[in-house]
Short mmCIF file of C-alpha atoms in Angstrom, two decimals:
data_model
loop_
_atom_site.label_atom_id
_atom_site.label_comp_id
_atom_site.label_asym_id
_atom_site.label_seq_id
_atom_site.Cartn_x
_atom_site.Cartn_y
_atom_site.Cartn_z
CA LEU A 1 94.53 98.49 94.00
CA VAL A 2 91.01 97.17 94.59
CA TRP A 3 90.36 93.62 93.50
CA ILE A 4 86.76 92.43 93.86
CA LYS A 5 85.14 89.05 93.21
CA ARG A 6 81.52 87.90 93.62
CA ARG A 7 81.70 84.74 95.75
CA ASN A 8 78.40 82.90 95.13
CA GLY A 9 75.88 82.24 92.36
CA SER A 10 76.75 81.81 88.71
CA ALA A 11 80.16 82.62 87.25
CA LYS A 12 81.08 86.33 87.51
CA ASP A 13 84.20 88.10 86.34
CA HIS A 14 86.83 89.47 88.62
CA CYS A 15 87.26 93.27 88.85
CA LEU A 16 90.62 95.05 89.24
CA VAL A 17 90.61 98.88 89.47
CA ASP A 18 93.54 101.02 90.56
CA VAL A 19 94.28 104.65 91.47
CA VAL A 20 96.70 105.23 88.55
CA ARG A 21 94.40 104.08 85.71
CA GLY A 22 91.52 105.72 87.54
CA PRO A 23 87.99 104.88 88.82
CA LYS A 24 85.78 102.67 86.63
CA LYS A 25 88.72 101.37 84.58
CA ARG A 26 88.24 97.63 84.89
CA LEU A 27 90.53 94.70 84.19
CA ARG A 28 89.69 91.01 84.72
CA SER A 29 92.31 88.64 86.15
CA GLU A 30 90.77 85.60 84.44
CA SER A 31 90.44 87.21 81.05
CA ASN A 32 92.72 88.57 78.29
CA ALA A 33 90.12 91.28 77.60
CA GLN A 34 91.31 94.84 77.23
CA GLU A 35 90.51 97.55 79.80
CA THR A 36 86.87 98.65 79.85
CA THR A 37 85.02 101.53 81.53
CA GLU A 38 82.18 100.32 83.81
CA GLU A 39 80.23 101.18 86.94
CA VAL A 40 82.47 99.22 89.27
CA VAL A 41 84.75 101.13 91.69
CA THR A 42 83.64 104.75 91.14
CA SER A 43 85.95 106.52 93.52
CA PHE A 44 88.87 105.87 95.90
CA ASP A 45 88.08 107.39 99.29
CA PRO A 46 89.88 108.00 102.59
CA GLY A 47 89.77 104.54 104.27
CA GLY A 48 87.86 102.79 101.46
CA PHE A 49 86.18 103.01 98.08
CA THR A 50 82.76 103.57 96.52
CA ILE A 51 81.13 100.99 94.29
CA GLY A 52 78.73 101.48 91.39
CA THR A 53 75.85 99.44 90.06
CA ASP A 54 77.72 96.79 88.09
CA THR A 55 76.56 93.28 89.25
CA GLY A 56 80.16 92.09 89.42
CA VAL A 57 80.68 94.31 92.44
CA ASN A 58 77.22 95.14 93.77
CA GLN A 59 74.17 92.89 93.34
CA SER A 60 71.44 92.42 95.95
CA GLY A 61 71.52 89.05 97.70
CA TYR A 62 75.09 88.09 96.68
CA ASN A 63 78.32 87.94 98.64
CA PHE A 64 81.54 89.66 97.59
CA VAL A 65 85.17 89.86 98.71
CA ALA A 66 87.60 92.75 98.12
CA TRP A 67 91.33 92.51 98.42
CA ASN A 68 93.17 95.86 98.68
CA TRP A 69 96.76 97.09 98.56
CA ALA A 70 97.74 100.67 99.30
CA ALA A 71 100.05 102.24 96.77
CA GLY A 72 101.51 105.74 97.04
CA GLY A 73 98.63 107.98 95.95
CA ALA A 74 98.80 110.01 92.76
CA ALA A 75 101.33 108.70 90.23
CA VAL A 76 104.59 110.53 89.58
CA ALA A 77 106.86 110.37 86.54
CA ASN A 78 109.71 107.86 86.75
CA THR A 79 112.65 108.02 84.32
CA ASP A 80 114.83 105.26 85.83
CA GLY A 81 114.29 103.06 82.77
CA THR A 82 114.68 103.49 79.01
CA ILE A 83 110.86 103.75 78.92
CA SER A 84 109.42 106.49 81.12
CA SER A 85 106.63 105.40 83.47
CA GLN A 86 104.01 106.73 85.81
CA VAL A 87 104.40 105.19 89.26
CA SER A 88 102.46 105.12 92.48
CA ALA A 89 104.77 103.37 94.97
CA ASN A 90 104.48 102.46 98.65
CA THR A 91 107.96 101.35 99.71
CA ASP A 92 106.80 100.59 103.28
CA TYR A 93 104.41 97.98 101.96
CA GLY A 94 106.48 96.93 98.95
CA PHE A 95 103.82 97.66 96.36
CA SER A 96 103.73 99.84 93.30
CA ILE A 97 101.42 100.45 90.33
CA VAL A 98 103.24 101.27 87.11
CA THR A 99 101.79 102.45 83.76
CA TYR A 100 103.86 102.86 80.64
CA THR A 101 103.66 103.01 76.86
CA GLY A 102 105.70 100.42 74.95
CA ASN A 103 108.39 101.34 72.42
CA GLY A 104 108.82 97.98 70.64
CA THR A 105 112.52 98.02 71.36
CA ALA A 106 114.34 94.97 72.78
CA PRO A 107 115.29 95.04 75.51
CA SER A 108 113.88 98.04 77.35
CA THR A 109 113.69 98.84 81.05
CA VAL A 110 110.92 100.47 83.10
CA GLY A 111 111.20 102.08 86.52
CA HIS A 112 108.95 100.66 89.29
CA GLY A 113 109.74 102.95 92.22
CA LEU A 114 110.06 100.29 94.95
CA GLY A 115 113.71 100.70 95.89
CA ALA A 116 113.91 96.89 96.17
CA ALA A 117 113.74 94.17 93.54
CA PRO A 118 110.14 93.04 93.03
CA SER A 119 109.40 89.33 93.67
CA LEU A 120 106.07 89.31 91.79
CA ILE A 121 104.81 91.40 88.90
CA PHE A 122 101.49 91.10 87.02
CA PHE A 123 101.62 92.76 83.61
CA LYS A 124 98.49 93.62 81.53
CA ARG A 125 98.19 95.35 78.20
CA ARG A 126 95.29 97.77 78.39
CA ASP A 127 94.49 98.85 74.83
CA THR A 128 93.80 95.41 73.26
CA THR A 129 93.35 91.74 74.19
CA SER A 130 96.42 90.40 75.91
CA ASN A 131 97.43 87.80 78.45
CA TRP A 132 98.40 88.69 82.01
CA ILE A 133 102.14 87.93 81.88
CA THR A 134 103.56 87.11 85.30
CA TYR A 135 107.15 87.57 86.54
CA SER A 136 108.05 85.59 89.67
CA SER A 137 111.43 85.47 91.42
CA GLY A 138 110.42 81.90 92.39
CA ILE A 139 110.81 80.72 88.76
CA GLY A 140 113.34 83.31 87.51
CA ALA A 141 113.44 85.66 84.58
CA THR A 142 113.90 82.93 81.93
CA LYS A 143 110.32 81.70 82.49
CA TYR A 144 106.88 83.20 82.90
CA LEU A 145 103.36 82.28 83.99
CA VAL A 146 100.02 83.58 82.74
CA LEU A 147 97.52 84.80 85.38
CA ASN A 148 94.47 84.25 83.20
CA ASN A 149 95.02 80.53 82.67
CA ASN A 150 96.13 77.45 84.63
CA GLY A 151 99.14 76.53 82.50
CA ALA A 152 102.58 75.60 83.85
CA THR A 153 105.60 77.79 83.35
CA THR A 154 106.83 78.64 79.86
CA THR A 155 110.58 79.01 79.25
CA ASP A 156 111.08 81.95 76.85
CA SER A 157 113.43 84.94 76.67
CA GLY A 158 110.69 86.94 74.91
CA PRO A 159 109.08 88.54 77.97
CA PHE A 160 111.98 89.59 80.20
CA ASN A 161 115.13 89.08 78.04
CA ASN A 162 116.26 86.56 80.71
CA THR A 163 116.96 89.56 83.00
CA ALA A 164 115.88 89.68 86.65
CA ALA A 165 114.18 92.80 87.95
CA THR A 166 116.43 95.08 89.98
CA SER A 167 115.79 97.55 92.79
CA THR A 168 114.96 100.25 90.25
CA VAL A 169 113.71 98.68 87.00
CA PHE A 170 112.24 95.62 85.33
CA THR A 171 113.19 94.55 81.81
CA VAL A 172 110.73 93.92 78.97
CA ASN A 173 111.54 92.52 75.52
CA THR A 174 109.46 92.98 72.37
CA PHE A 175 106.77 90.51 73.59
CA SER A 176 103.54 92.20 72.48
CA ASP A 177 101.94 91.49 75.89
CA LEU A 178 104.67 93.62 77.46
CA ASN A 179 106.24 96.03 74.98
CA ALA A 180 104.54 96.58 71.65
CA ASN A 181 105.22 99.97 70.05
CA SER A 182 102.56 102.43 71.32
CA GLY A 183 100.84 99.71 73.41
CA THR A 184 99.65 100.87 76.83
CA TYR A 185 100.37 98.74 79.92
CA VAL A 186 99.91 98.42 83.65
CA ALA A 187 102.19 96.47 85.99
CA TYR A 188 101.41 95.59 89.62
CA CYS A 189 104.73 95.05 91.44
CA TRP A 190 105.37 93.60 94.88
CA SER A 191 108.70 93.40 96.76
CA GLU A 192 109.23 91.43 99.98
CA VAL A 193 108.81 93.33 103.29
CA SER A 194 109.88 91.55 106.47
CA GLY A 195 106.96 90.84 108.78
CA TYR A 196 104.40 91.69 106.09
CA SER A 197 104.96 89.86 102.81
CA LYS A 198 106.85 86.84 101.59
CA PHE A 199 107.22 85.16 98.20
CA GLY A 200 108.56 81.65 97.80
CA SER A 201 108.17 78.20 96.41
CA PHE A 202 107.62 74.65 97.65
CA THR A 203 107.36 71.14 96.31
CA HIS A 204 104.32 69.10 97.32
CA SER A 205 104.22 65.33 97.20
CA GLY A 206 100.56 64.91 98.19
CA ALA A 207 101.09 64.44 101.95
CA ALA A 208 100.07 66.90 104.61
CA SER A 209 102.64 69.70 104.76
CA SER A 210 103.24 73.35 105.56
CA VAL A 211 105.11 76.54 104.72
CA SER A 212 106.27 77.73 108.15
CA ASN A 213 108.85 80.47 107.61
CA LEU A 214 106.78 83.53 106.74
CA GLY A 215 107.57 85.58 109.85
CA PHE A 216 103.88 86.49 110.27
CA LYS A 217 100.39 85.01 110.34
CA PRO A 218 99.04 85.40 106.79
CA ARG A 219 95.92 87.28 105.91
CA PHE A 220 96.02 86.50 102.18
CA VAL A 221 97.81 83.69 100.27
CA LEU A 222 98.05 83.16 96.53
CA ILE A 223 99.30 79.75 95.34
CA LYS A 224 100.06 78.52 91.81
CA SER A 225 101.53 75.24 90.44
CA THR A 226 104.49 75.89 88.21
CA THR A 227 104.93 72.38 86.84
CA SER A 228 101.44 71.06 86.22
CA SER A 229 98.40 72.42 84.41
CA THR A 230 96.13 69.83 86.03
CA THR A 231 93.91 71.33 88.73
CA ALA A 232 96.48 74.18 88.85
CA GLN A 233 94.42 77.34 88.94
CA TRP A 234 95.74 80.42 90.69
CA MET A 235 94.23 79.84 94.17
CA ILE A 236 93.43 82.66 96.58
CA PHE A 237 92.85 81.98 100.27
CA ASP A 238 92.17 84.69 102.88
CA SER A 239 91.20 84.90 106.52
CA GLU A 240 88.21 87.14 105.97
CA ARG A 241 86.48 84.15 104.39
CA ASN A 242 86.87 80.54 105.55
CA THR A 243 90.42 79.49 104.62
CA ASN A 244 88.89 76.19 103.33
CA ASP A 245 87.27 78.21 100.58
CA THR A 246 89.29 79.30 97.57
CA ILE A 247 88.65 81.70 94.72
CA TYR A 248 90.52 81.11 91.49
CA ALA A 249 92.15 84.24 90.10
CA SER A 250 92.33 82.47 86.75
CA SER A 251 88.56 81.68 86.58
CA ASN A 252 85.30 83.57 86.96
CA ALA A 253 83.80 80.57 88.87
CA ALA A 254 82.16 81.07 92.22
CA GLU A 255 83.97 80.37 95.45
CA ASN A 256 85.10 76.75 95.76
CA SER A 257 84.79 75.08 99.19
CA GLY A 258 86.32 71.93 100.60
CA TRP A 259 89.97 72.75 100.79
CA ALA A 260 91.95 72.03 104.00
CA VAL A 261 94.21 75.04 104.46
CA VAL A 262 95.05 76.50 107.85
CA PHE A 263 96.65 79.90 108.52
CA GLU A 264 99.13 79.61 111.38
CA ASP A 265 101.24 82.04 113.40
CA ASN A 266 104.26 81.69 111.08
CA GLY A 267 102.80 80.30 107.89
CA PHE A 268 100.14 78.05 106.44
CA SER A 269 99.54 74.30 106.22
CA TRP A 270 97.34 71.94 104.30
CA ALA A 271 95.98 68.43 104.64
CA ALA A 272 96.95 65.46 102.53
CA GLY A 273 95.40 65.63 99.06
CA SER A 274 94.64 69.37 99.22
CA PHE A 275 97.09 70.15 96.42
CA GLY A 276 98.31 67.87 93.63
CA SER A 277 101.88 66.64 93.53
CA ALA A 278 103.84 69.46 91.83
CA ASP A 279 106.07 72.47 92.38
CA TYR A 280 104.35 75.69 93.53
CA ILE A 281 104.99 79.39 94.07
CA TYR A 282 103.20 81.44 96.67
CA ALA A 283 102.65 85.03 97.70
CA ALA A 284 101.63 85.64 101.32
CA PHE A 285 100.61 88.91 103.06
CA ALA A 286 99.81 89.98 106.61
CA ASP A 287 97.36 92.84 107.34
CA ARG A 288 100.28 95.34 107.71
CA PRO A 289 104.01 95.19 108.62
CA GLY A 290 104.48 93.60 112.02
CA ASN A 291 100.75 92.88 112.48
CA ASN A 292 99.23 89.45 113.21
CA TRP A 293 95.49 89.18 113.24
CA ASP A 294 93.77 87.25 116.03
#
């Protein structure tokens, strides 16, 4: 998975391209738009990727960031669920890319190939406009979030049939964003890997505080309020940029500076007033299992 965002200048859409859907097949994390074919990531290469001429990924004089997760190469058929899927899974890194075609039957299950229960899943329908439905173990299977907006959690059995993901499958109901008959979908799934990734939640009262039990120094942290839609965008921090600068996954706005977030040896901390008083979920990643950057 290659996720690219232009950092400066006027608003510019996110770009998500993956090895299963193929080069040039673009999705936008801040938008409900269907999949498009554009000159974005034109090939996946040993050790990197090649970009095209689209200004969202390659424009002279502008700065960009790319976040990357290694899946398992070419997709293979998976029949663990009642819906067959195509899966590229990297169990060492706890990440898989899943594509499937909905059957409109409630409930249905789809194999994800991780061998461990995923803690975070982003779902996107590809063939028409559709919200990015988000499954998080931090809020449970009775609720969901939407990646392309800043709303709080919604309680609804429609997406997941109130059924938690297992080590082999996730459950989808007849929610059109997840399982319409003949609809085509992609799901990005992450499971926790000790020393590399951790998914959790915290309550913030407005005072300076920290999450200090990751087991690694983070390289990338995604944070989202689950109880408030006020200033509650999906916030991305990473160590390649200044950790005081955030990019909103739920907005095409340029990089936003002025935050007070610090990446520490075993977690991350923030100054008073950095986040509003609310409940939050987070996803944190190191460079690789057992690796702490200096």
